[in-house]
Coordinates of C-alpha atoms in Angstrom, one line a residue:
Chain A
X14 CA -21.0 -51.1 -95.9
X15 CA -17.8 -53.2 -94.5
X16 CA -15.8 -49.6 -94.7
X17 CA -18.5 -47.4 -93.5
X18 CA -18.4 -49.2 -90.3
X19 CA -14.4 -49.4 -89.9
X20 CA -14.5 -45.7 -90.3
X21 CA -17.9 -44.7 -87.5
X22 CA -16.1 -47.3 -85.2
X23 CA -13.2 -45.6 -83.8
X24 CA -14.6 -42.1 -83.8
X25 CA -17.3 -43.0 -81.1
X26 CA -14.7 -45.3 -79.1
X27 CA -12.6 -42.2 -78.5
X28 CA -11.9 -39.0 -80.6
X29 CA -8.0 -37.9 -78.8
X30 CA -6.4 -41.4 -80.0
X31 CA -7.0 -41.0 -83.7
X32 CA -4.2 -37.9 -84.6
X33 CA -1.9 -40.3 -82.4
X34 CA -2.3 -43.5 -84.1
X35 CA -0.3 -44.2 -87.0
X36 CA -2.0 -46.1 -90.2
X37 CA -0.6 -49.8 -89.0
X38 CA -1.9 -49.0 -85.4
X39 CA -5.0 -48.0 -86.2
X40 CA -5.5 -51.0 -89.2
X41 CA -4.4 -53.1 -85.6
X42 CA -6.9 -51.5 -83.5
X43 CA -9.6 -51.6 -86.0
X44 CA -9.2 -55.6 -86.1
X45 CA -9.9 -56.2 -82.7
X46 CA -12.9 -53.9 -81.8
X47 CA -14.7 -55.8 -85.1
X48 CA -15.8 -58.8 -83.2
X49 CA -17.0 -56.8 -80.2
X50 CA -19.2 -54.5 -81.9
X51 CA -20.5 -57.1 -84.0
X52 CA -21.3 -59.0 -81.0
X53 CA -23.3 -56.2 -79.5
X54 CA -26.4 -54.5 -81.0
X55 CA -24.9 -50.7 -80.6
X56 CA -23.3 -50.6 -83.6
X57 CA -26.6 -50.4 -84.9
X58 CA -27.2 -47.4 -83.4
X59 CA -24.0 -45.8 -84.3
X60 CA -24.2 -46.7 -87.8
X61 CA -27.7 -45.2 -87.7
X62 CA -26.5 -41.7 -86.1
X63 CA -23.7 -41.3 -88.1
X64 CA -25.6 -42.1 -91.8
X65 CA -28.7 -39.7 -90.6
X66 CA -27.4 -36.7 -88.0
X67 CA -23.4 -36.3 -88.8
X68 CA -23.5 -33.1 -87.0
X69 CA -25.0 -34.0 -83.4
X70 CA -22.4 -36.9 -82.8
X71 CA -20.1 -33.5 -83.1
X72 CA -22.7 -32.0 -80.3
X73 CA -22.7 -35.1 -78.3
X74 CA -19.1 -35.1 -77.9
X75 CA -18.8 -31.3 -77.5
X76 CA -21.7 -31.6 -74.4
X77 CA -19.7 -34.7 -72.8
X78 CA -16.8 -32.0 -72.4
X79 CA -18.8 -29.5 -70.8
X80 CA -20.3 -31.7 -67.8
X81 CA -16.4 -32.8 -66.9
X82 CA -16.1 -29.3 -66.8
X83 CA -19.0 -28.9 -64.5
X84 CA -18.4 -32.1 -62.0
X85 CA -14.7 -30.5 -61.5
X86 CA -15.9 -27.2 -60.7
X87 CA -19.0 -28.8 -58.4
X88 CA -15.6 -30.5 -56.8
X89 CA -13.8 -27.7 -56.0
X90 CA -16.4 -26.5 -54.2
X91 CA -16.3 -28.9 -52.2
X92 CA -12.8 -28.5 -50.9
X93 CA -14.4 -24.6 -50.4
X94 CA -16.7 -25.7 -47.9
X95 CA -14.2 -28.1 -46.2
X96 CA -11.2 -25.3 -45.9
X97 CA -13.6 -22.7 -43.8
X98 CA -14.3 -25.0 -40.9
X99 CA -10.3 -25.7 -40.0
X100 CA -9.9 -22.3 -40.0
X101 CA -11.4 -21.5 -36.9
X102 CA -10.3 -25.0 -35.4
X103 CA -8.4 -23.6 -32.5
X104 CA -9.5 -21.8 -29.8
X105 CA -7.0 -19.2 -27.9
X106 CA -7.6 -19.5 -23.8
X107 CA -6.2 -16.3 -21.8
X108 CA -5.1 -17.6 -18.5
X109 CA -6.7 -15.2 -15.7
X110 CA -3.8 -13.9 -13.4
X111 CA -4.9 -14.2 -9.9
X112 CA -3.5 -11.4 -7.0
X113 CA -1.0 -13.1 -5.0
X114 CA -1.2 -13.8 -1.8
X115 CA 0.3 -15.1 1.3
X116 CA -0.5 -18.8 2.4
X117 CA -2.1 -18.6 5.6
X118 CA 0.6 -20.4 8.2
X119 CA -0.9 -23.4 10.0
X120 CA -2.5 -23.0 13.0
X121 CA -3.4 -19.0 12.3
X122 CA -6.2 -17.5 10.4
X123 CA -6.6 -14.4 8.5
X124 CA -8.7 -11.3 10.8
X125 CA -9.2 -7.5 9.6
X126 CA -9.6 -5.1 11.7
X127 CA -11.5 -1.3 11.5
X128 CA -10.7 1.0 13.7
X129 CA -12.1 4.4 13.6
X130 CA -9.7 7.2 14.7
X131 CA -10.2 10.9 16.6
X132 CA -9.9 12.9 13.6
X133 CA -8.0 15.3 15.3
X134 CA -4.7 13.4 15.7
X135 CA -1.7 14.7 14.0
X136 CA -0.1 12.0 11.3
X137 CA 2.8 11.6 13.8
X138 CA 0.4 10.5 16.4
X139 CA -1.0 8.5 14.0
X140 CA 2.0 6.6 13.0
X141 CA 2.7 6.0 16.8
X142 CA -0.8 4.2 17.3
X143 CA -0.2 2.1 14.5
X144 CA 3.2 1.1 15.2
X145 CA 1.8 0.0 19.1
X146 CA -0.6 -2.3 17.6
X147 CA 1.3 -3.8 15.1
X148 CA 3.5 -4.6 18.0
X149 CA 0.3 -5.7 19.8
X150 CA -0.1 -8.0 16.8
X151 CA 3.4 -9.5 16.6
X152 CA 3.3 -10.2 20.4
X153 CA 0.2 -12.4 20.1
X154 CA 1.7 -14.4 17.3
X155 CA 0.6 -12.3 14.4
X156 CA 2.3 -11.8 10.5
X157 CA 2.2 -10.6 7.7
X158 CA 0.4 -7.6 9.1
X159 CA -1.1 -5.2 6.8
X160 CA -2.3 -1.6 7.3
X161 CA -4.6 0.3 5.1
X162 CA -5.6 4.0 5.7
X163 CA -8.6 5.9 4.7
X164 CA -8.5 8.9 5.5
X165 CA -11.1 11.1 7.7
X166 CA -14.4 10.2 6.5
X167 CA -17.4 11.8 8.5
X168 CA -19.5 9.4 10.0
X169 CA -23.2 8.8 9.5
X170 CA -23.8 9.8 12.8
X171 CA -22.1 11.2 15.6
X172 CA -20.4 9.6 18.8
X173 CA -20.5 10.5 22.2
X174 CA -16.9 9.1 23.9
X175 CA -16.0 9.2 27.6
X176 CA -12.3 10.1 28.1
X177 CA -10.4 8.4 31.1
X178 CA -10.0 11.7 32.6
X179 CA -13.6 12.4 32.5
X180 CA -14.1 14.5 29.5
X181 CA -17.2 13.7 27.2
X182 CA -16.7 14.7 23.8
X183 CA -18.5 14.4 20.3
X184 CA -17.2 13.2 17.5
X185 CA -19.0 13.7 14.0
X186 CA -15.7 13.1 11.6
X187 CA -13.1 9.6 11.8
X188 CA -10.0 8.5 10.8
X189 CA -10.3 4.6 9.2
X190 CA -7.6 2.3 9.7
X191 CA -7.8 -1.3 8.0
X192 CA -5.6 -4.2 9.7
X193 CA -5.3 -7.5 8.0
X194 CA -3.3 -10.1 9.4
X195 CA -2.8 -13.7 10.3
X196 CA -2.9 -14.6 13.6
X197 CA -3.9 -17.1 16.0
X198 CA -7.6 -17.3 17.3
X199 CA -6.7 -16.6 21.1
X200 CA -5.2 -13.7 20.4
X201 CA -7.9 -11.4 19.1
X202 CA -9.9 -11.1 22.7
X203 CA -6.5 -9.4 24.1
X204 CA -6.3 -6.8 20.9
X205 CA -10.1 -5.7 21.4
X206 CA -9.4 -5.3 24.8
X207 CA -6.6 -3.0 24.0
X208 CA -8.5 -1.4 21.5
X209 CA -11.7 -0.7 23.9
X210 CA -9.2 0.8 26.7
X211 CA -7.5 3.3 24.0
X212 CA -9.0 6.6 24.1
X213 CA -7.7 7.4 20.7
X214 CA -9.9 4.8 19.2
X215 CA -13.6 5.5 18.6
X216 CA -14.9 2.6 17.8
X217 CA -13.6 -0.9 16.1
X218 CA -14.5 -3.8 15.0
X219 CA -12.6 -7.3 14.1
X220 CA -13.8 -9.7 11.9
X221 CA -12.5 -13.0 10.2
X222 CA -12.3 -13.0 6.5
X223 CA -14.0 -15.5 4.7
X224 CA -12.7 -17.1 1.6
X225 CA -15.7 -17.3 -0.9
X226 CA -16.2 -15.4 -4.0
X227 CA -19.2 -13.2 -2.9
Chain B
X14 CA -57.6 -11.1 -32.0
X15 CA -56.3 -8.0 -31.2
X16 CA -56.9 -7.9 -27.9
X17 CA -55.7 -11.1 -27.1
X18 CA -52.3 -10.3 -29.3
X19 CA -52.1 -7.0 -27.1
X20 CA -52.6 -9.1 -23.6
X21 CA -49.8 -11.8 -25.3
X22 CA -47.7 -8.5 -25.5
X23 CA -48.0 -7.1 -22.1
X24 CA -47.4 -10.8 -20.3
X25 CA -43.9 -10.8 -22.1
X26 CA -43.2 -7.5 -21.0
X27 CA -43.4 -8.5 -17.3
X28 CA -41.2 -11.1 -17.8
X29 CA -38.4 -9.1 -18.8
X30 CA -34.8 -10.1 -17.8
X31 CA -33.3 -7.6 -15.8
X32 CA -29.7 -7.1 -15.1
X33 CA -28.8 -8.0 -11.9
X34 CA -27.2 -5.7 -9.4
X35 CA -24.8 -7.7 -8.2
X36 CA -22.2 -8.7 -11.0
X37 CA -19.9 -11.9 -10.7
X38 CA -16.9 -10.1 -9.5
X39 CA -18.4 -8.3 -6.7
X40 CA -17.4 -9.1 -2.8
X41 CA -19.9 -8.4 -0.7
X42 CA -18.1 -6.8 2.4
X43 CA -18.6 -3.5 4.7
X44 CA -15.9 -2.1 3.2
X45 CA -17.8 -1.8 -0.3
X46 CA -19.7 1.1 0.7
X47 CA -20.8 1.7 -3.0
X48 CA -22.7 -1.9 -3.4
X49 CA -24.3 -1.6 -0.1
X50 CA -26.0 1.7 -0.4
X51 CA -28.1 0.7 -3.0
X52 CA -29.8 -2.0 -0.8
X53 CA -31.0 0.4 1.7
X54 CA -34.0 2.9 1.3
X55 CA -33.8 6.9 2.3
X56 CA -34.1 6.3 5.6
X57 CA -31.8 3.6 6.0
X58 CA -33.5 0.2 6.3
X59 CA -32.6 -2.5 4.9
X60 CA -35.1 -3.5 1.7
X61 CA -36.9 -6.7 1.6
X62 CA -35.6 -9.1 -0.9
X63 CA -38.4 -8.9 -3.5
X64 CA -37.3 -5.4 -4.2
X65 CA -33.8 -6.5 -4.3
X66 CA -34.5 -9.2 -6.7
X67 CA -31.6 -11.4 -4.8
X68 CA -31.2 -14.8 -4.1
X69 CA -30.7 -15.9 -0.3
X70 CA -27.4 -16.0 0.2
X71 CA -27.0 -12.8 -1.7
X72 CA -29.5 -11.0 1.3
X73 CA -27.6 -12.4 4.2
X74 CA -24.4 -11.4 3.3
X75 CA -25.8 -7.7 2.5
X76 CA -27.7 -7.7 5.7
X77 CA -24.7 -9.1 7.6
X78 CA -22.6 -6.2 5.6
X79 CA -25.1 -3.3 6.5
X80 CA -25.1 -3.9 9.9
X81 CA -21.7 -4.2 10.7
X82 CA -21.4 -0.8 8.4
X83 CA -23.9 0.6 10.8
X84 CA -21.8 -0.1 13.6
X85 CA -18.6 1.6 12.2
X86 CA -20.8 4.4 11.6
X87 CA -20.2 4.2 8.2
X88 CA -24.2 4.1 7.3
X89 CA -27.0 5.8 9.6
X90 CA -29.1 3.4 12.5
X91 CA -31.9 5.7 11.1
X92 CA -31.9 8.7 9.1
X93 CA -33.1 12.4 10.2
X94 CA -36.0 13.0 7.6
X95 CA -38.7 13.5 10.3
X96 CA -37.5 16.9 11.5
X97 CA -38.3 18.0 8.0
X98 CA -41.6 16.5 8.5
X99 CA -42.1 17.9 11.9
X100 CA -41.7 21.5 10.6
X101 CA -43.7 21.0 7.7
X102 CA -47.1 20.4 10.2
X103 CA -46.2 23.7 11.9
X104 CA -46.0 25.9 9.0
X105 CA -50.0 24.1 7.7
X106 CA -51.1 24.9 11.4
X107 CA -49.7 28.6 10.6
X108 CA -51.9 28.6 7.4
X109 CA -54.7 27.3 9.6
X110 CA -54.6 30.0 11.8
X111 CA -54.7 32.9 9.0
X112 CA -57.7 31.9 8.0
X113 CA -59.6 32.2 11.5
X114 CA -58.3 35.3 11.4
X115 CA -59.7 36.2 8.2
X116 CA -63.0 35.2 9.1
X117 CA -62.8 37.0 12.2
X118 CA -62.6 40.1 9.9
X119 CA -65.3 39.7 8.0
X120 CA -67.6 39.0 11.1
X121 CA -66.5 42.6 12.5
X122 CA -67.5 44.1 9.1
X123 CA -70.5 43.1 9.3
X124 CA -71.3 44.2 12.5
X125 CA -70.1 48.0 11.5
X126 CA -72.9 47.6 8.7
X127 CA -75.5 46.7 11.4
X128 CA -74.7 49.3 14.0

């Protein structure tokens, strides 16, 4: 009985440290694991299984391997789940480039300008006008003066202007001219003025640009 | 059931998102003569809002944009579409006429019969 037990003993404690042990370690490890099994009622059990069922201690061990197995792999997918999220962790933001443009001098403001044009002037003549306004412009206290040309655009309907000399003529096609510029407030009663006396000029118009979005 | 699933159908239908026609980027000006035009009917007034589908501030900007377009000459006061109309009534008064003067022919037929 007394050897039955020294043998079952160290097989259930743990199976890797038996091929290890030498004879004297293992008479040395026997001694002290006596008392505690004899203190506690599982060496009951154990002497039980091992006299019965030899073969499914074998099975119990084998199925203790397997769930280590298991837990590690259940682990690993953990780290899965935590490595996609950091992945995507930082977001990219493309700074907009904005035009640039000039800061409006203190005391000015920024106007446009559309003037309609005979259509029958010559690009020469053309040139000449817009060099007398700009001049117009830079005498009232303008800069930064801008000129855009669209072309000859025929107009939605057709105007009827009185020449100085008399002559009343019809006009059913117009040269655009855009002016932007800064300039001081006063000075934009003297340039319509101008503008209204010209015979080249059909028709204008001068606003102030406004600085929303929309 | 049916009907009622059917009726459920046709409310969502009328409460349909639509794009709007003026995107984020857009400046409303009277230079933009591409934006504006849609906001004016065929013979050139302005639509109402409700057919626009834009907010308030939208509206006044494109009102304040169309008529200072109008003034450049850029869009038409009023356009000529009534001309068309006009000659349209004189060619059905033509046709009108045609047919007295069928009948007039008959009624001298019949006379030759009776003498």
């Amino acid at each position: 009985m007394a050897s039955s037990s020294l043998t079952s003993v160290p097989l259930s404690s743990s199976s890797l440290n038996i091929p290890h042990s030498s004879s004297k370690a293992s008479a040395s490890f026997v001694s002290s694991p006596i008392g505690a099994f004899s203190r506690t009622p599982k060496t009951l059990f154990a002497e039980s299984r091992f006299h019965f069922h030899p073969k499914r201690n074998d099975y119990g061990f084998s199925i203790r391997a397997q769930t280590l197995d298991f837990s590690d792999s259940f682990f690993e997918g953990g780290f899965g789940s935590e490595d996609v999220p950091s992945s995507p962790g930082g977001p990219g933001f493309t700074a907009v480039e904005e035009k640039e443009e000039p800061q409006c001098p203190p005391g000015l403001r920024q106007y446009e300008t559309m003037m309609v044009l005979r259509p029958d002037m010559s690009e020469d003549e053309r040139l000449a006008l817009t060099q007398k306004y700009e001049e117009v412009l830079v005498a009232g206290g303008g800069m930064y003066v801008e000129v855009f040309n669209r072309g000859v655009i025929p107009l939605a309907y057709s105007i009827k202007k009185k020449n100085k000399a008399g002559e009343t003529n019809t006009y059913l096609d117009g040269i655009y001219l855009l002016f932007t510029y800064f300039t001081k407030p006063e000075s934009i009663t003297p340039l319509e003025e101008t503008m209204l006396t010209d015979d080249n000029v059909i028709r204008s118009m001068s606003s102030k640009i406004r600085k929303r979005k929309y | 059931m049916k009907k009622s699933k059917r009726l459920f159908m046709k409310s969502k239908r009328s409460f349909r998102r639509r794009l709007p026609l003026i995107q984020s980027g857009d400046r409303i000006d009277y230079k933009s003569m591409g934006l504006i035009s849609r906001f004016i009917s065929e013979q050139g007034k302005i639509l109402s809002r409700c057919e626009n589908r834009l907010t308030l501030k939208q509206q006044r900007l494109i009102t304040i944009a169309i008529k200072q377009a109008r003034i450049l000459s850029s869009l038409p006061f009023l356009n000529n579409e009534k001309q068309f109309e006009k000659s349209e009534s004189t060619a059905r008064t033509t046709t009108l006429r045609k047919k007295n003067i069928e009948i007039k022919n008959y009624k001298s037929n019949f006379e030759l019969r009776f003498e």
